[in-house]
Amino acid sequence: LKKLRDLPVIIELFFNGSCYADKGHSEKMQSILDAFPDIARFQTPRIFKENLLDQLISNPFPLEKIHLLFADLSLRQEILDFYKEEDFWDVTSAFRGNLELTSKTAKKGNAILKLAQILDIKPEETMAIGDSFNDLDMLNAVGFSVAMGNAEPEVKEIADFITKSNDEDGVAYAIEKFAF
């Protein structure tokens, strides 16, 4: 976070079930959103707190996720390489302009398999549906993977089945086809 705080990146911290941002960075955030309005559609409602990043750096508290939004994709790649090399966080993304950092154990695939275990369902009897990079782990973990028709090409490559797009009710189609 020390490395990121002065860079042109939007930093959102998820903890206690909410999304927070440092109030001192609100002008920087708005200038990025003004320059790249496509990023705004991925914004999460957030709570602004004074000196949030300083608080986290000086007295770490439990985070659920760090969400980073980039207007500059070369900077995104630089930060992605840094975190992958550090190998402390699980680093993924929902779209090409963001990065999501979580604990290595906080993965969608782990969650589905844990739920299956609780429900006494065999892993090979599980199914997941995804469309983006942050779904890859989940799709690789389950017994049957489905990619949305509008999914990223990398997601479609690993899927057992490609369903219809979001606009065509692809999730409902896949559930009706395979889960009943």
CSV table of C-alpha atoms in Angstrom, one decimal:
chain,number,residue,atom,x,y,z
A,1,LEU,CA,0.0,0.0,0.0
A,2,LYS,CA,2.9,2.3,0.6
A,3,LYS,CA,3.9,1.8,-3.0
A,4,LEU,CA,0.4,2.4,-4.3
A,5,ARG,CA,-0.7,5.3,-2.3
A,6,ASP,CA,0.9,8.0,-4.5
A,7,LEU,CA,0.3,6.3,-7.8
A,8,PRO,CA,-2.7,7.0,-10.1
A,9,VAL,CA,-4.8,4.0,-8.8
A,10,ILE,CA,-8.0,3.8,-7.0
A,11,ILE,CA,-7.6,1.8,-3.7
A,12,GLU,CA,-10.7,0.3,-2.1
A,13,LEU,CA,-10.5,-1.8,1.1
A,14,PHE,CA,-13.1,-4.3,2.0
A,15,PHE,CA,-13.6,-5.1,5.7
A,16,ASN,CA,-16.5,-5.5,8.1
A,17,GLY,CA,-18.7,-6.3,5.1
A,18,SER,CA,-18.3,-2.9,3.5
A,19,CYS,CA,-16.1,-1.0,1.0
A,20,TYR,CA,-13.9,1.8,2.3
A,21,ALA,CA,-11.6,4.4,0.7
A,22,ASP,CA,-9.2,6.9,2.1
A,23,LYS,CA,-11.0,10.3,2.2
A,24,GLY,CA,-7.7,12.0,1.3
A,25,HIS,CA,-7.7,10.2,-2.0
A,26,SER,CA,-11.2,11.3,-3.1
A,27,GLU,CA,-9.9,14.0,-5.5
A,28,LYS,CA,-7.4,11.6,-7.1
A,29,MET,CA,-10.2,9.0,-7.5
A,30,GLN,CA,-12.6,11.5,-9.1
A,31,SER,CA,-9.9,12.6,-11.6
A,32,ILE,CA,-9.3,9.0,-12.6
A,33,LEU,CA,-13.0,8.4,-13.0
A,34,ASP,CA,-13.5,11.6,-15.0
A,35,ALA,CA,-10.6,10.7,-17.3
A,36,PHE,CA,-11.8,7.1,-17.7
A,37,PRO,CA,-15.6,6.9,-17.3
A,38,ASP,CA,-15.7,3.2,-18.2
A,39,ILE,CA,-14.1,2.5,-14.8
A,40,ALA,CA,-17.0,4.1,-13.0
A,41,ARG,CA,-19.3,1.3,-13.9
A,42,PHE,CA,-17.2,-1.1,-11.8
A,43,GLN,CA,-17.3,1.2,-8.8
A,44,THR,CA,-18.6,-0.1,-5.5
A,45,PRO,CA,-20.5,2.1,-3.1
A,46,ARG,CA,-17.9,3.1,-0.5
A,47,ILE,CA,-17.5,4.7,2.8
A,48,PHE,CA,-14.8,7.4,3.0
A,49,LYS,CA,-12.6,7.4,6.2
A,50,GLU,CA,-9.9,9.9,7.1
A,51,ASN,CA,-6.3,8.5,7.0
A,52,LEU,CA,-7.5,5.0,6.3
A,53,LEU,CA,-4.3,3.9,4.5
A,54,ASP,CA,-2.1,5.3,7.4
A,55,GLN,CA,-4.2,3.4,9.9
A,56,LEU,CA,-3.9,0.2,8.0
A,57,ILE,CA,-0.1,0.6,7.5
A,58,SER,CA,0.5,1.5,11.2
A,59,ASN,CA,-1.9,-0.9,12.8
A,60,PRO,CA,-3.1,-3.6,10.4
A,61,PHE,CA,-6.6,-4.8,10.7
A,62,PRO,CA,-8.3,-7.8,9.1
A,63,LEU,CA,-9.1,-7.1,5.4
A,64,GLU,CA,-11.4,-9.1,3.2
A,65,LYS,CA,-10.1,-7.7,0.0
A,66,ILE,CA,-8.1,-4.9,-1.5
A,67,HIS,CA,-9.6,-3.7,-4.8
A,68,LEU,CA,-7.4,-1.6,-7.2
A,69,LEU,CA,-8.7,0.2,-10.2
A,70,PHE,CA,-6.3,1.4,-12.9
A,71,ALA,CA,-6.7,3.8,-15.8
A,72,ASP,CA,-3.1,2.9,-17.0
A,73,LEU,CA,-2.9,-0.8,-18.0
A,74,SER,CA,0.9,-0.7,-18.1
A,75,LEU,CA,0.9,0.4,-14.4
A,76,ARG,CA,-1.7,-2.4,-13.7
A,77,GLN,CA,0.7,-4.9,-15.2
A,78,GLU,CA,3.6,-3.6,-13.2
A,79,ILE,CA,1.6,-3.9,-10.0
A,80,LEU,CA,0.3,-7.3,-10.9
A,81,ASP,CA,3.9,-8.5,-11.5
A,82,PHE,CA,5.0,-7.1,-8.2
A,83,TYR,CA,2.2,-8.9,-6.2
A,84,LYS,CA,2.7,-12.2,-8.1
A,85,GLU,CA,6.4,-12.1,-7.3
A,86,GLU,CA,5.7,-11.2,-3.6
A,87,ASP,CA,3.4,-14.3,-3.5
A,88,PHE,CA,1.6,-13.2,-0.4
A,89,TRP,CA,-1.8,-12.4,-1.8
A,90,ASP,CA,-4.0,-14.2,-4.2
A,91,VAL,CA,-4.2,-11.8,-7.1
A,92,THR,CA,-7.0,-11.9,-9.7
A,93,SER,CA,-9.2,-9.5,-11.6
A,94,ALA,CA,-12.8,-9.2,-12.7
A,95,PHE,CA,-11.9,-7.1,-15.8
A,96,ARG,CA,-8.8,-5.8,-17.4
A,97,GLY,CA,-8.7,-2.5,-15.5
A,98,ASN,CA,-8.7,-3.9,-11.9
A,99,LEU,CA,-6.8,-6.2,-9.5
A,100,GLU,CA,-8.3,-8.0,-6.5
A,101,LEU,CA,-6.0,-9.0,-3.7
A,102,THR,CA,-7.2,-11.5,-1.1
A,103,SER,CA,-5.9,-14.1,1.2
A,104,LYS,CA,-4.6,-17.1,-0.7
A,105,THR,CA,-7.3,-19.2,1.1
A,106,ALA,CA,-10.2,-16.8,0.2
A,107,LYS,CA,-11.0,-18.2,-3.2
A,108,LYS,CA,-14.3,-18.9,-4.8
A,109,GLY,CA,-13.2,-22.5,-5.5
A,110,ASN,CA,-12.5,-23.1,-1.8
A,111,ALA,CA,-15.8,-21.7,-0.8
A,112,ILE,CA,-17.8,-23.9,-3.2
A,113,LEU,CA,-15.9,-27.0,-2.1
A,114,LYS,CA,-16.4,-26.2,1.6
A,115,LEU,CA,-20.1,-25.6,1.0
A,116,ALA,CA,-20.3,-28.9,-0.9
A,117,GLN,CA,-18.6,-30.7,2.0
A,118,ILE,CA,-21.1,-29.2,4.5
A,119,LEU,CA,-24.0,-30.3,2.3
A,120,ASP,CA,-22.4,-33.7,1.8
A,121,ILE,CA,-22.1,-33.2,-2.0
A,122,LYS,CA,-19.1,-34.8,-3.7
A,123,PRO,CA,-16.8,-32.3,-5.4
A,124,GLU,CA,-17.4,-34.0,-8.8
A,125,GLU,CA,-21.1,-33.2,-8.4
A,126,THR,CA,-20.6,-29.5,-8.1
A,127,MET,CA,-21.1,-26.9,-10.9
A,128,ALA,CA,-20.0,-23.3,-11.2
A,129,ILE,CA,-20.8,-20.6,-13.7
A,130,GLY,CA,-18.4,-17.8,-14.4
A,131,ASP,CA,-17.4,-15.1,-16.9
A,132,SER,CA,-14.2,-13.4,-15.8
A,133,PHE,CA,-10.7,-13.9,-14.6
A,134,ASN,CA,-11.7,-14.0,-10.9
A,135,ASP,CA,-13.8,-17.1,-11.7
A,136,LEU,CA,-10.9,-19.2,-13.1
A,137,ASP,CA,-10.0,-20.7,-9.7
A,138,MET,CA,-13.7,-21.6,-9.0
A,139,LEU,CA,-14.2,-23.1,-12.5
A,140,ASN,CA,-11.1,-25.2,-12.1
A,141,ALA,CA,-12.2,-26.5,-8.6
A,142,VAL,CA,-15.6,-27.8,-9.4
A,143,GLY,CA,-16.8,-31.0,-11.1
A,144,PHE,CA,-18.4,-29.2,-14.0
A,145,SER,CA,-17.6,-25.7,-15.2
A,146,VAL,CA,-19.7,-23.4,-17.3
A,147,ALA,CA,-18.6,-20.2,-19.0
A,148,MET,CA,-21.1,-17.5,-19.9
A,149,GLY,CA,-21.5,-16.8,-23.6
A,150,ASN,CA,-20.0,-13.3,-23.0
A,151,ALA,CA,-17.1,-14.7,-20.9
A,152,GLU,CA,-13.5,-13.8,-21.3
A,153,PRO,CA,-11.8,-16.1,-23.9
A,154,GLU,CA,-9.6,-17.5,-21.1
A,155,VAL,CA,-12.7,-18.6,-19.2
A,156,LYS,CA,-14.2,-20.2,-22.2
A,157,GLU,CA,-11.1,-22.2,-22.8
A,158,ILE,CA,-11.2,-24.0,-19.5
A,159,ALA,CA,-15.0,-24.5,-19.3
A,160,ASP,CA,-16.7,-27.8,-19.9
A,161,PHE,CA,-19.7,-26.0,-21.4
A,162,ILE,CA,-20.4,-22.5,-22.8
A,163,THR,CA,-23.9,-21.3,-22.0
A,164,LYS,CA,-25.8,-18.3,-23.4
A,165,SER,CA,-24.8,-14.7,-22.5
A,166,ASN,CA,-26.0,-12.7,-19.6
A,167,ASP,CA,-28.5,-10.9,-21.8
A,168,GLU,CA,-29.9,-14.4,-22.9
A,169,ASP,CA,-30.3,-15.7,-19.3
A,170,GLY,CA,-27.3,-18.0,-19.6
A,171,VAL,CA,-27.2,-18.8,-15.9
A,172,ALA,CA,-30.8,-20.0,-15.9
A,173,TYR,CA,-30.2,-21.9,-19.1
A,174,ALA,CA,-27.2,-23.8,-17.6
A,175,ILE,CA,-29.0,-24.6,-14.4
A,176,GLU,CA,-32.0,-25.9,-16.2
A,177,LYS,CA,-29.9,-28.0,-18.6
A,178,PHE,CA,-27.5,-29.5,-16.0
A,179,ALA,CA,-28.9,-29.1,-12.5
A,180,PHE,CA,-32.4,-30.6,-12.9
